[in-house]
Structure formats: structure tokens, C-alpha cells
Amino acid sequence: TSLRSGLSTAKGLCYGLDLPLLSIDSLIIIAAGSIQEQDYPEGSLYVPMIDARRMEVYTAVYSASGEVLEKSSAMILTNESFSDYFDRGVPLVFAGNGAPKFSPITSSSFAYFSPVRSNAIYMPTLAEKGFQQKEFANVAYLEPYYLKPPNITVSKKIHLGS
């Protein structure tokens, strides 16, 4: 609900004030924080993770320049997760509130864990880049991007048809 409400507010303000709107993915914000905050081995890739309950996370893979190498996806974490990178000796930096789930199940020496969590302090650099490149969202058609359908239920207090 908060995502839909926040986006509706932003769209209304931008439309009413004739301002451009930038849409920045939550996962790139976490990746950008890891890239900005820490010093990791050369060639590291950045893997933000958002907790999706149980052993599932929403994740993606980014280069140190912020290029998307693997698009956002929902992933159930196992000891085989990211093994294709680890087998090739690629250092991966995991961050976000979902990263602590992966720490106890991986034994790879190429796995690094960043304390970075989602925080608006990492957005200005991304916003400036998007603004300079005029990557503005269409205010009329922008909708929240869900990897999985939102879990919306009808209140049990509402008696339909009575």
C-alpha cells in the first residue's frame, strides 16, 4: 500500500506542477550504496537483496558501473545460488535486508557481505544521472513494478452482499 500511495502522490505533484518524474528501482539503490560505501576486490559484482519472506529474496546483479547484468527476479536461496559466478571466481557483494539470509548458506570465499541497506542517501547520484540523461517516467502511465503480484486481501470485517 505504501508503494502505491507514495507513487500516486509523486505522480500527482509532478503532474500538477508540470515537473519531470524519475523512477529509480529499489535494487539499484542498494547496489549503488554498496558501490559507494565499501572497497571490494577488483571485478566485484553487486547483488542487492530485498527480503521476500521465508528463504526468498528479490535480487539482481549489477556491475561496478551500475549496469544491469541480471534483471530483477524473485529467487529462493540455496547453497547453489550464484554458483555459476563463484565457480568462475567472480567476487559478489551482497547487500540489503535479504543478504543475511544467504550468509549462513554459502561457503564461497568469493562472497562478500556489505552492511548497506536501502537508504535514500544513495539516491542523489542515481537521480542526477537520470536527470542528466533525461530518463523521465511518463507520469500518466507509471505504475509500481512488482516481481510478483501484490498480496491484497479483502478485510474479514467487510461482509459483501449483506
Tab-separated table of C-alpha atoms in Angstrom:
chain	number	residue	atom	x	y	z
A	1	THR	CA	0.000	0.000	0.000
A	2	SER	CA	2.746	2.468	0.862
A	3	LEU	CA	4.408	1.987	-2.538
A	4	ARG	CA	1.163	2.656	-4.380
A	5	SER	CA	0.319	5.651	-2.146
A	6	GLY	CA	3.788	7.173	-2.449
A	7	LEU	CA	3.880	6.765	-6.202
A	8	SER	CA	0.391	8.264	-6.554
A	9	THR	CA	1.487	11.277	-4.502
A	10	ALA	CA	4.641	11.760	-6.573
A	11	LYS	CA	2.693	11.457	-9.817
A	12	GLY	CA	0.091	13.961	-8.626
A	13	LEU	CA	2.715	16.504	-7.589
A	14	CYS	CA	4.681	16.126	-10.814
A	15	TYR	CA	1.562	16.354	-12.965
A	16	GLY	CA	0.132	19.328	-11.079
A	17	LEU	CA	3.414	21.252	-11.004
A	18	ASP	CA	4.493	20.161	-14.510
A	19	LEU	CA	7.702	18.586	-13.185
A	20	PRO	CA	9.586	15.577	-14.562
A	21	LEU	CA	9.431	12.339	-12.584
A	22	LEU	CA	12.326	9.931	-12.148
A	23	SER	CA	11.659	6.299	-11.304
A	24	ILE	CA	14.566	4.591	-9.526
A	25	ASP	CA	14.499	0.852	-8.812
A	26	SER	CA	14.944	-0.121	-5.147
A	27	LEU	CA	17.551	-2.753	-6.008
A	28	ILE	CA	19.854	-0.303	-7.830
A	29	ILE	CA	19.669	1.992	-4.804
A	30	ILE	CA	21.064	-0.785	-2.604
A	31	ALA	CA	23.698	-1.723	-5.192
A	32	ALA	CA	24.739	1.930	-5.521
A	33	GLY	CA	25.162	2.117	-1.762
A	34	SER	CA	27.467	-0.897	-1.764
A	35	ILE	CA	29.478	0.537	-4.631
A	36	GLN	CA	29.799	3.931	-2.885
A	37	GLU	CA	30.390	2.741	0.671
A	38	GLN	CA	32.825	-0.130	0.524
A	39	ASP	CA	36.093	-1.193	-1.047
A	40	TYR	CA	35.777	-4.685	-2.524
A	41	PRO	CA	38.045	-6.722	-4.834
A	42	GLU	CA	38.504	-5.528	-8.392
A	43	GLY	CA	35.924	-7.037	-10.717
A	44	SER	CA	33.305	-7.418	-7.989
A	45	LEU	CA	29.680	-7.545	-8.983
A	46	TYR	CA	26.948	-6.196	-6.737
A	47	VAL	CA	23.931	-8.227	-5.670
A	48	PRO	CA	21.274	-6.302	-3.749
A	49	MET	CA	18.685	-8.424	-1.959
A	50	ILE	CA	15.308	-7.471	-0.563
A	51	ASP	CA	13.754	-9.934	1.872
A	52	ALA	CA	10.652	-11.576	0.394
A	53	ARG	CA	9.970	-13.845	3.400
A	54	ARG	CA	10.996	-17.412	4.048
A	55	MET	CA	14.168	-18.113	2.028
A	56	GLU	CA	13.110	-15.933	-0.911
A	57	VAL	CA	14.623	-12.602	-1.954
A	58	TYR	CA	14.159	-10.109	-4.754
A	59	THR	CA	17.534	-9.638	-6.374
A	60	ALA	CA	19.503	-8.553	-9.434
A	61	VAL	CA	23.183	-8.384	-10.418
A	62	TYR	CA	24.984	-5.124	-11.258
A	63	SER	CA	28.471	-4.203	-12.422
A	64	ALA	CA	30.552	-1.641	-10.515
A	65	SER	CA	29.338	0.987	-13.001
A	66	GLY	CA	25.690	0.181	-12.210
A	67	GLU	CA	25.000	-1.715	-15.435
A	68	VAL	CA	22.291	-4.373	-15.078
A	69	LEU	CA	23.861	-7.798	-15.702
A	70	GLU	CA	20.881	-9.817	-14.464
A	71	LYS	CA	17.412	-8.308	-14.293
A	72	SER	CA	15.337	-8.235	-11.127
A	73	SER	CA	13.921	-11.586	-10.127
A	74	ALA	CA	12.490	-13.466	-7.186
A	75	MET	CA	14.893	-16.168	-6.017
A	76	ILE	CA	14.685	-18.900	-3.410
A	77	LEU	CA	18.140	-19.054	-1.840
A	78	THR	CA	20.004	-22.364	-1.699
A	79	ASN	CA	23.658	-23.318	-1.353
A	80	GLU	CA	23.752	-23.467	-5.179
A	81	SER	CA	22.597	-19.864	-5.638
A	82	PHE	CA	25.136	-17.809	-7.606
A	83	SER	CA	27.404	-20.873	-8.036
A	84	ASP	CA	27.918	-20.014	-11.718
A	85	TYR	CA	29.673	-16.799	-10.609
A	86	PHE	CA	31.556	-18.416	-7.736
A	87	ASP	CA	32.782	-21.268	-9.975
A	88	ARG	CA	34.332	-18.653	-12.277
A	89	GLY	CA	35.988	-16.842	-9.338
A	90	VAL	CA	33.809	-13.730	-9.602
A	91	PRO	CA	33.568	-11.821	-6.309
A	92	LEU	CA	29.972	-10.953	-5.413
A	93	VAL	CA	28.998	-8.286	-2.900
A	94	PHE	CA	25.646	-8.990	-1.256
A	95	ALA	CA	23.726	-6.166	0.399
A	96	GLY	CA	20.231	-5.272	1.542
A	97	ASN	CA	17.943	-6.714	4.186
A	98	GLY	CA	17.809	-10.068	2.364
A	99	ALA	CA	21.586	-10.621	2.307
A	100	PRO	CA	21.822	-12.013	5.874
A	101	LYS	CA	19.697	-14.972	4.713
A	102	PHE	CA	22.405	-16.003	2.262
A	103	SER	CA	25.398	-15.603	4.575
A	104	PRO	CA	24.893	-18.831	6.560
A	105	ILE	CA	24.199	-20.977	3.495
A	106	THR	CA	27.122	-20.024	1.258
A	107	SER	CA	30.654	-21.150	1.886
A	108	SER	CA	32.194	-19.360	-1.086
A	109	SER	CA	35.318	-17.319	-0.483
A	110	PHE	CA	34.057	-15.046	-3.290
A	111	ALA	CA	31.002	-13.943	-1.281
A	112	TYR	CA	31.297	-10.578	0.474
A	113	PHE	CA	28.579	-9.072	2.637
A	114	SER	CA	28.007	-5.351	2.814
A	115	PRO	CA	26.188	-3.690	5.716
A	116	VAL	CA	24.377	-1.408	3.244
A	117	ARG	CA	20.587	-1.425	3.378
A	118	SER	CA	18.082	0.537	1.303
A	119	ASN	CA	18.502	4.214	2.130
A	120	ALA	CA	17.592	7.430	0.325
A	121	ILE	CA	21.129	8.771	0.865
A	122	TYR	CA	22.229	6.643	-2.104
A	123	MET	CA	19.628	8.140	-4.470
A	124	PRO	CA	21.102	11.582	-5.361
A	125	THR	CA	23.839	10.173	-7.602
A	126	LEU	CA	21.331	7.963	-9.407
A	127	ALA	CA	18.806	10.804	-9.680
A	128	GLU	CA	21.419	13.211	-11.054
A	129	LYS	CA	22.467	10.670	-13.671
A	130	GLY	CA	18.839	10.008	-14.645
A	131	PHE	CA	18.102	13.727	-14.807
A	132	GLN	CA	21.147	14.473	-16.966
A	133	GLN	CA	20.203	11.641	-19.323
A	134	LYS	CA	16.528	12.751	-19.299
A	135	GLU	CA	15.320	9.307	-18.204
A	136	PHE	CA	11.964	10.682	-17.083
A	137	ALA	CA	8.968	8.466	-16.424
A	138	ASN	CA	5.664	9.003	-18.164
A	139	VAL	CA	3.586	10.453	-15.317
A	140	ALA	CA	0.309	9.222	-16.806
A	141	TYR	CA	1.354	5.594	-17.211
A	142	LEU	CA	3.935	4.869	-14.498
A	143	GLU	CA	2.829	2.052	-12.195
A	144	PRO	CA	4.619	0.204	-9.405
A	145	TYR	CA	6.738	-2.663	-10.708
A	146	TYR	CA	6.040	-5.863	-8.805
A	147	LEU	CA	8.068	-9.002	-9.409
A	148	LYS	CA	5.153	-10.956	-8.006
A	149	PRO	CA	1.512	-9.889	-7.709
A	150	PRO	CA	0.828	-7.799	-4.598
A	151	ASN	CA	-0.776	-9.664	-1.719
A	152	ILE	CA	-4.054	-7.784	-1.431
A	153	THR	CA	-6.822	-9.326	0.631
A	154	VAL	CA	-10.336	-8.275	1.499
A	155	SER	CA	-10.890	-7.463	5.138
A	156	LYS	CA	-12.790	-10.138	7.045
A	157	LYS	CA	-14.725	-7.327	8.693
A	158	ILE	CA	-16.385	-6.452	5.397
A	159	HIS	CA	-19.452	-8.530	4.681
A	160	LEU	CA	-20.050	-8.387	0.973
A	161	GLY	CA	-23.647	-8.739	-0.093
A	162	SER	CA	-25.179	-8.162	3.336
